[in-house]
Tab-separated table of N, CA, C and O in Angstrom:
chain	number	residue	atom	x	y	z
N	122	MET	N	7.672	-12.128	20.590
N	122	MET	CA	8.298	-12.924	19.550
N	122	MET	C	7.609	-12.693	18.201
N	122	MET	O	8.274	-12.529	17.192
N	123	THR	N	6.280	-12.694	18.209
N	123	THR	CA	5.536	-12.504	16.967
N	123	THR	C	5.868	-11.168	16.318
N	123	THR	O	6.097	-11.102	15.106
N	124	ASN	N	5.915	-10.114	17.114
N	124	ASN	CA	6.242	-8.788	16.570
N	124	ASN	C	7.636	-8.766	15.959
N	124	ASN	O	7.843	-8.162	14.911
N	125	MET	N	8.598	-9.409	16.616
N	125	MET	CA	9.956	-9.451	16.092
N	125	MET	C	9.977	-10.202	14.752
N	125	MET	O	10.627	-9.764	13.805
N	126	LEU	N	9.274	-11.310	14.671
N	126	LEU	CA	9.223	-12.080	13.425
N	126	LEU	C	8.630	-11.252	12.289
N	126	LEU	O	9.186	-11.208	11.193
N	127	LEU	N	7.528	-10.597	12.562
N	127	LEU	CA	6.887	-9.787	11.527
N	127	LEU	C	7.781	-8.636	11.089
N	127	LEU	O	7.867	-8.323	9.903
N	128	ARG	N	8.479	-8.034	12.035
N	128	ARG	CA	9.406	-6.944	11.700
N	128	ARG	C	10.557	-7.464	10.833
N	128	ARG	O	10.953	-6.836	9.855
N	129	CYS	N	11.094	-8.612	11.189
N	129	CYS	CA	12.201	-9.189	10.423
N	129	CYS	C	11.766	-9.568	9.010
N	129	CYS	O	12.530	-9.406	8.067
N	130	ILE	N	10.549	-10.053	8.870
N	130	ILE	CA	10.033	-10.369	7.533
N	130	ILE	C	9.928	-9.090	6.714
N	130	ILE	O	10.367	-9.030	5.573
N	131	GLN	N	9.387	-8.052	7.334
N	131	GLN	CA	9.209	-6.774	6.659
N	131	GLN	C	10.540	-6.149	6.246
N	131	GLN	O	10.686	-5.627	5.150
N	132	GLU	N	11.532	-6.219	7.138
N	132	GLU	CA	12.832	-5.582	6.902
N	132	GLU	C	13.865	-6.528	6.293
N	132	GLU	O	15.012	-6.143	6.078
N	133	ARG	N	13.468	-7.779	6.056
N	133	ARG	CA	14.390	-8.810	5.557
N	133	ARG	C	15.636	-8.910	6.434
N	133	ARG	O	16.765	-8.986	5.948
N	134	ALA	N	15.396	-8.921	7.720
N	134	ALA	CA	16.465	-8.977	8.716
N	134	ALA	C	16.576	-10.399	9.278
N	134	ALA	O	15.644	-11.200	9.180
N	135	ALA	N	17.706	-10.680	9.868
N	135	ALA	CA	17.978	-12.015	10.411
N	135	ALA	C	17.635	-12.104	11.896
N	135	ALA	O	17.593	-11.105	12.608
N	136	ILE	N	17.427	-13.340	12.318
N	136	ILE	CA	17.190	-13.659	13.720
N	136	ILE	C	18.190	-14.729	14.125
N	136	ILE	O	18.380	-15.725	13.421
N	137	GLU	N	18.825	-14.516	15.253
N	137	GLU	CA	19.712	-15.516	15.833
N	137	GLU	C	18.898	-16.234	16.902
N	137	GLU	O	18.283	-15.583	17.748
N	138	MET	N	18.858	-17.558	16.839
N	138	MET	CA	17.997	-18.270	17.781
N	138	MET	C	18.609	-19.584	18.258
N	138	MET	O	19.492	-20.143	17.616
N	139	ILE	N	18.087	-20.028	19.386
N	139	ILE	CA	18.369	-21.359	19.911
N	139	ILE	C	17.089	-22.146	19.678
N	139	ILE	O	16.000	-21.723	20.084
N	140	TYR	N	17.216	-23.283	18.986
N	140	TYR	CA	16.046	-24.039	18.538
N	140	TYR	C	16.110	-25.474	19.029
N	140	TYR	O	17.156	-26.109	19.009
N	141	LEU	N	14.961	-25.980	19.451
N	141	LEU	CA	14.829	-27.363	19.899
N	141	LEU	C	14.118	-28.152	18.813
N	141	LEU	O	12.954	-27.879	18.495
N	142	SER	N	14.807	-29.123	18.220
N	142	SER	CA	14.202	-29.917	17.135
N	142	SER	C	13.176	-30.882	17.708
N	142	SER	O	13.105	-31.117	18.918
N	143	GLU	N	12.391	-31.471	16.815
N	143	GLU	CA	11.393	-32.466	17.222
N	143	GLU	C	12.056	-33.684	17.871
N	143	GLU	O	11.437	-34.388	18.652
N	144	LYS	N	13.329	-33.935	17.532
N	144	LYS	CA	14.071	-35.060	18.100
N	144	LYS	C	14.742	-34.705	19.428
N	144	LYS	O	15.444	-35.528	20.009
N	145	GLY	N	14.565	-33.456	19.889
N	145	GLY	CA	15.127	-33.037	21.165
N	145	GLY	C	16.544	-32.489	21.078
N	145	GLY	O	17.202	-32.331	22.090
N	146	VAL	N	17.014	-32.198	19.873
N	146	VAL	CA	18.361	-31.669	19.675
N	146	VAL	C	18.306	-30.142	19.692
N	146	VAL	O	17.504	-29.530	18.985
N	147	ILE	N	19.162	-29.543	20.499
N	147	ILE	CA	19.237	-28.083	20.583
N	147	ILE	C	20.307	-27.596	19.617
N	147	ILE	O	21.410	-28.138	19.576
N	148	SER	N	19.962	-26.552	18.831
N	148	SER	CA	20.927	-26.007	17.883
N	148	SER	C	20.859	-24.487	17.876
N	148	SER	O	19.854	-23.889	18.272
N	149	HIS	N	21.954	-23.900	17.436
N	149	HIS	CA	22.056	-22.449	17.276
N	149	HIS	C	21.842	-22.165	15.802
N	149	HIS	O	22.511	-22.758	14.957
N	150	ARG	N	20.903	-21.281	15.476
N	150	ARG	CA	20.573	-21.002	14.083
N	150	ARG	C	20.586	-19.505	13.801
N	150	ARG	O	20.285	-18.700	14.677
N	151	LEU	N	20.899	-19.181	12.585
N	151	LEU	CA	20.769	-17.818	12.085
N	151	LEU	C	19.817	-17.917	10.905
N	151	LEU	O	20.125	-18.569	9.906
N	152	ILE	N	18.633	-17.313	11.050
N	152	ILE	CA	17.614	-17.442	10.012
N	152	ILE	C	17.178	-16.069	9.508
N	152	ILE	O	17.260	-15.078	10.229
N	153	THR	N	16.720	-16.056	8.274
N	153	THR	CA	16.080	-14.881	7.701
N	153	THR	C	14.662	-15.306	7.338
N	153	THR	O	14.467	-16.034	6.365
N	154	PRO	N	13.682	-14.902	8.161
N	154	PRO	CA	12.311	-15.362	7.930
N	154	PRO	C	11.664	-14.746	6.694
N	154	PRO	O	11.897	-13.579	6.369
N	155	TYR	N	10.862	-15.548	5.998
N	155	TYR	CA	10.122	-15.110	4.815
N	155	TYR	C	8.627	-15.030	5.095
N	155	TYR	O	7.944	-14.175	4.569
N	156	SER	N	8.122	-15.979	5.893
N	156	SER	CA	6.697	-15.962	6.210
N	156	SER	C	6.470	-16.566	7.593
N	156	SER	O	7.295	-17.320	8.105
N	157	PHE	N	5.311	-16.210	8.157
N	157	PHE	CA	4.948	-16.676	9.490
N	157	PHE	C	3.425	-16.757	9.537
N	157	PHE	O	2.737	-15.783	9.236
N	158	ASP	N	2.892	-17.931	9.891
N	158	ASP	CA	1.440	-18.109	9.915
N	158	ASP	C	0.856	-18.166	11.323
N	158	ASP	O	-0.294	-18.531	11.507
N	159	GLY	N	1.651	-17.816	12.311
N	159	GLY	CA	1.207	-17.880	13.698
N	159	GLY	C	1.798	-19.064	14.441
N	159	GLY	O	1.926	-19.037	15.666
N	160	LYS	N	2.167	-20.106	13.714
N	160	LYS	CA	2.775	-21.303	14.309
N	160	LYS	C	4.071	-21.705	13.626
N	160	LYS	O	5.011	-22.117	14.279
N	161	LEU	N	4.106	-21.586	12.293
N	161	LEU	CA	5.272	-22.009	11.520
N	161	LEU	C	5.970	-20.819	10.880
N	161	LEU	O	5.325	-19.918	10.354
N	162	ILE	N	7.290	-20.875	10.904
N	162	ILE	CA	8.124	-19.850	10.288
N	162	ILE	C	8.848	-20.497	9.116
N	162	ILE	O	9.506	-21.527	9.290
N	163	THR	N	8.722	-19.916	7.952
N	163	THR	CA	9.500	-20.348	6.804
N	163	THR	C	10.636	-19.353	6.669
N	163	THR	O	10.403	-18.142	6.639
N	164	ALA	N	11.864	-19.862	6.621
N	164	ALA	CA	13.021	-18.982	6.645
N	164	ALA	C	14.220	-19.613	5.951
N	164	ALA	O	14.315	-20.835	5.852
N	165	TYR	N	15.126	-18.752	5.512
N	165	TYR	CA	16.414	-19.234	5.029
N	165	TYR	C	17.279	-19.477	6.259
N	165	TYR	O	17.429	-18.609	7.116
N	166	CYS	N	17.844	-20.670	6.364
N	166	CYS	CA	18.707	-21.031	7.482
N	166	CYS	C	20.160	-20.979	7.005
N	166	CYS	O	20.547	-21.715	6.095
N	167	ALA	N	20.947	-20.104	7.623
N	167	ALA	CA	22.351	-19.954	7.238
N	167	ALA	C	23.179	-21.182	7.621
N	167	ALA	O	24.196	-21.466	6.987
N	168	VAL	N	22.751	-21.922	8.620
N	168	VAL	CA	23.474	-23.124	9.038
N	168	VAL	C	23.317	-24.237	7.987
N	168	VAL	O	24.284	-24.853	7.561
N	169	ARG	N	22.096	-24.482	7.555
N	169	ARG	CA	21.820	-25.533	6.572
N	169	ARG	C	21.916	-25.048	5.126
N	169	ARG	O	21.879	-25.850	4.195
N	170	LYS	N	21.973	-23.727	4.962
N	170	LYS	CA	22.065	-23.091	3.640
N	170	LYS	C	20.900	-23.492	2.731
N	170	LYS	O	21.076	-23.825	1.558
N	171	GLN	N	19.704	-23.470	3.322
N	171	GLN	CA	18.496	-23.777	2.568
N	171	GLN	C	17.264	-23.238	3.290
N	171	GLN	O	17.334	-22.855	4.458
N	172	ILE	N	16.153	-23.224	2.575
N	172	ILE	CA	14.887	-22.806	3.165
N	172	ILE	C	14.416	-23.919	4.098
N	172	ILE	O	14.399	-25.095	3.718
N	173	ARG	N	14.049	-23.530	5.313
N	173	ARG	CA	13.596	-24.489	6.320
N	173	ARG	C	12.319	-23.978	6.971
N	173	ARG	O	12.013	-22.791	6.892
N	174	THR	N	11.619	-24.857	7.654
N	174	THR	CA	10.425	-24.491	8.412
N	174	THR	C	10.707	-24.753	9.887
N	174	THR	O	11.228	-25.809	10.249
N	175	PHE	N	10.359	-23.776	10.712
N	175	PHE	CA	10.587	-23.859	12.159
N	175	PHE	C	9.268	-23.644	12.890
N	175	PHE	O	8.464	-22.808	12.487
N	176	GLU	N	9.066	-24.388	13.969
N	176	GLU	CA	7.870	-24.209	14.785
N	176	GLU	C	8.148	-23.168	15.858
N	176	GLU	O	9.157	-23.246	16.561
N	177	LEU	N	7.250	-22.224	15.975
N	177	LEU	CA	7.409	-21.157	16.961
N	177	LEU	C	7.583	-21.720	18.362
N	177	LEU	O	8.426	-21.259	19.126
N	178	LYS	N	6.818	-22.758	18.693
N	178	LYS	CA	6.862	-23.341	20.042
N	178	LYS	C	8.230	-23.944	20.385
N	178	LYS	O	8.542	-24.150	21.548
N	179	ASN	N	9.058	-24.236	19.379
N	179	ASN	CA	10.361	-24.859	19.615
N	179	ASN	C	11.518	-23.867	19.691
N	179	ASN	O	12.667	-24.278	19.840
N	180	ILE	N	11.222	-22.592	19.571
N	180	ILE	CA	12.272	-21.580	19.710
N	180	ILE	C	12.468	-21.302	21.198
N	180	ILE	O	11.550	-20.860	21.886
N	181	LEU	N	13.661	-21.602	21.684
N	181	LEU	CA	13.960	-21.431	23.105
N	181	LEU	C	14.359	-19.987	23.421
N	181	LEU	O	14.034	-19.481	24.488
N	182	SER	N	15.081	-19.356	22.499
N	182	SER	CA	15.429	-17.944	22.646
N	182	SER	C	15.712	-17.383	21.271
N	182	SER	O	16.088	-18.122	20.352
N	183	ALA	N	15.505	-16.084	21.133
N	183	ALA	CA	15.737	-15.449	19.834
N	183	ALA	C	16.052	-13.978	20.045
N	183	ALA	O	15.569	-13.355	20.992
N	184	GLN	N	16.875	-13.451	19.146
N	184	GLN	CA	17.155	-12.030	19.160
N	184	GLN	C	17.370	-11.531	17.747
N	184	GLN	O	17.837	-12.265	16.880
N	185	PHE	N	17.005	-10.307	17.549
N	185	PHE	CA	17.167	-9.631	16.278
N	185	PHE	C	18.663	-9.532	16.001
N	185	PHE	O	19.432	-9.138	16.867
N	186	LYS	N	19.087	-9.918	14.845
N	186	LYS	CA	20.509	-9.861	14.466
N	186	LYS	C	20.738	-8.601	13.652
N	186	LYS	O	20.275	-8.487	12.532
N	187	PHE	N	21.420	-7.651	14.258
N	187	PHE	CA	21.701	-6.391	13.580
N	187	PHE	C	22.761	-6.603	12.516
N	187	PHE	O	23.764	-7.265	12.750
N	188	SER	N	22.520	-6.065	11.339
N	188	SER	CA	23.515	-6.167	10.277
N	188	SER	C	24.366	-4.889	10.291
N	188	SER	O	23.848	-3.805	10.522
N	189	PRO	N	25.665	-5.027	10.050
N	189	PRO	CA	26.528	-3.848	10.061
N	189	PRO	C	26.181	-2.903	8.922
N	189	PRO	O	25.866	-3.335	7.822
N	190	SER	N	26.209	-1.614	9.215
N	190	SER	CA	25.882	-0.605	8.191
N	190	SER	C	27.109	-0.150	7.451
N	190	SER	O	28.178	-0.107	7.928
């Protein structure tokens, strides 16, 4: 997961993920990460249309989102 995050930050690529909020709500997100400190990811969230912070431990699944060429 860490390698994928760092690669996405470097390439400005998106990640599609299933995320568990602190309140226990599961959501589907499309994010473009900007920074990662080992625990927290700062990213643009396409669902909320704003910069958000996500905890690595709360990501249930994630995959690199390929952009069409």
